[in-house]
Amino acid sequence: MDARNDTGTSRYHEVYARAQRDPKGFWADAAREIDWFEPAKKVFDPDAGIYGRWFTGASCNTCWNAVDRHVATRGDQAALIYDSPVANSKRVVTYHRLLTEVQILGAILKNFGVGKGDRVIIYMPAVPEAVFAMLACARIGAVHSVVFGGFAARELATRIDDAKPKVILTASCGLEGARVVPYKPLLDEAIRLSTAKPQTCLILQRPQCEAELTPGRDHDWKTAWNYAMEYAWTSDCVPVLATDPLYILYTSGTTGIPKGVVRDNGGHMVALKWSMKNLYNIDPGEVWWSGSDVGWVVGHSYIVYAPLFHGCTSILYEGKPVGTPDAGAFWRVCAEHGVVSLFTAPTAFRAIRKEDPQAKLLSGYDLSKFRALFLAGERADPDTVQWAEQVLKVPVIDHWWQTETGWCIAGNPLGLGMLPVKHGSATVPMPGYDVRVVDEACKELAAGKIGSIVVKLPLPPACFPTLWQQDERFKESYLAEFPGYYKTADAGFKDEDGYVHVMGRTDDIINTAGHRLSTGAMEEVLAAHPAVAECAVIGIVDPLKGEVPCGFIVLKAGVNMPPSQVEQEIVALVREKIGPVASFKLALTVARLPKTRSGKILRGTMKKIADGETWQMPATIDDPAILDEIGTALKGRGVGG
Ligand code: COA
Ligand code: AMP
């Protein structure tokens, strides 16, 4: 029987129960799918690290498992298909070719003095060289940190100062639809702002906008590559400990200082490899597409690492779901490359639906190989899921994720046998995740009751063991509030079937077009404007992007600038300091902000007013009239019910 459509006899419950009963045995079995130089001394060591570590004593190499080991059996198979409607370019990179690329780039990095444990920042668009760069770092034991191209110079500078990279790899520009985004000015400004100056930058020149190189610091990618090729430079896979860091990925925290999520080598390989068959139901050799960006965790795990560990062909798409050139772009890519499953954010499907509600552009494309759509990054609204199910006629699977975990926390394991889909739920916890819903006192709540979603420690392999050089912040942010549990900072409930329903964040993180952003970081930018006395940023419902930020400002007494000018300036300031990806376009001047008597801004109530939801007057409010003022200000901009 085909497990793909089998709702009656899923092996999920049996497999999950085994992982709970015997986690070491379960993950030791999964680890057999990975090549190790030295096997683990302990599958799990509860005394290592902060909450224990997986595969202690083992040595391995992530690049070997992603590339080298496949060359003998599938050297001529495409490892990567780069498809860029914005650069009007396509490129197939076989496993054999990928090996050559990473050997050379690894050698170039070594020549720049990069060795085991050194950090390398990768600030690049979705081009094959970004993937080569990640794998080349893994090959030589260096720790990469990819920074998303939509972040501004200041965000890059913060990451440079925290990671202290020896080398930065970048490209001359990114392509945002028809807009060319030069990266070099952003790079220069970031290095100017940072205190930890990198010695070397390697720059990939793109024909759409070539960069002028800074003498002594910048090197041309192509020239370095040609030189290395001519002199037959190469690099070998360096054995690293399973517990050594593979990468740091910065993600929004509740302040302007992002959190450096650390991913290790061993546990990461084991869990991701397991997920390809058991969760996504993909076989080696099949074509898989994660429509994300290499700058996000989904891009790390499912454009680069997992599909390559599994010997798949992975699509690297540089474009948008709409406008490059139209809302049929995703269907074109799926048909042209024989994609069996696509993983993207619900916002991408909302964008397609808005442009082409009848999915007319689908006709003419052969999607006969297409088996399933996976959605994550934000809650998949039932409307969008239903629409996708109707037009694609395949299972549409919502699954819940965090940068911190590196892979799915709750999903529908197609490879174990699909469970019935419930719209609005991410389905069930994956093996190794003991998901509970608790109240403030960490008491478990009954089915159907909304509370904080926590995961009992230890977290399974691939989840972060700590924050980069910030063990205390890790403990404080994630482990302190609910002792013995990892705080996901998501709220939701489990229903009577054990299905997990994730409803939203409990902190000031918002999700805009599947991108994770901190409203606290935006407030820091607003507060720095000389005319602003006080401010609050909340996420408000947006039909396309899920949520967008909305800023409220109170001007200082005596400011003689028109409020509209201050509003325009703060919109520009957020774009400049955080980046266009923040989508900060709405700023409102108000006379006062609603607060509790102890001075806390009532952001939750403001959000309800903006979203047109019913709300109750908080008992602790200082002056109830202010909420009417907020409602009036929002209505003035066409927001709120
Ligand atoms: N480099 C430079 N600028 C970037 C960028 C990058 N890598 N990525 C986004 N931006 C810019 C955009 O051009 C846009 O600029 P604008 O304000 O001048 O229009 C701004 O940042 C906001 O970007 P975004 O929120 O992505 O909006 P969009 O209108 O460009 O696209 C979607 C909307 C829904 C089509 C798009 O967000 C999408 O495809 N999302 C998929 C989600 C995804 O990949 N999530 C990752 C986790 S799975
Ligand atoms: P990121 O770290 O960028 O992956 O964002 C993680 C956050 O996105 C989570 O904490 C959730 O708030 C949200 N999220 C991701 N996937 C889902 C999902 N399937 N359902 C609901 N929320 C989700």
Coordinates of C-alpha atoms in Angstrom, one line a residue, residues 20 56 61 103 107 150 166 215 220 262 274 318 365 388 416 418 438 486 491 501 562:
Q20 CA 9.8 8.6 23.6
T56 CA 29.3 13.2 22.0
N61 CA 32.1 16.1 8.3
Q103 CA 37.0 21.6 -3.0
A107 CA 41.0 25.8 -0.6
G150 CA 17.1 42.0 2.7
K166 CA 37.8 36.2 9.3
P215 CA 42.2 47.4 -2.5
D220 CA 37.3 39.0 -7.0
V262 CA 24.1 27.6 16.9
W274 CA 15.6 11.2 8.9
E318 CA 16.0 33.2 -7.3
Y365 CA 1.8 22.9 -16.9
A388 CA -4.1 25.2 -2.5
L416 CA 5.2 7.2 8.0
M418 CA -0.3 10.6 6.3
V438 CA 1.1 24.9 30.0
Y486 CA 12.2 24.8 26.3
A491 CA 0.9 30.1 22.2
H501 CA -2.6 24.2 17.0
P562 CA 4.6 68.4 10.9

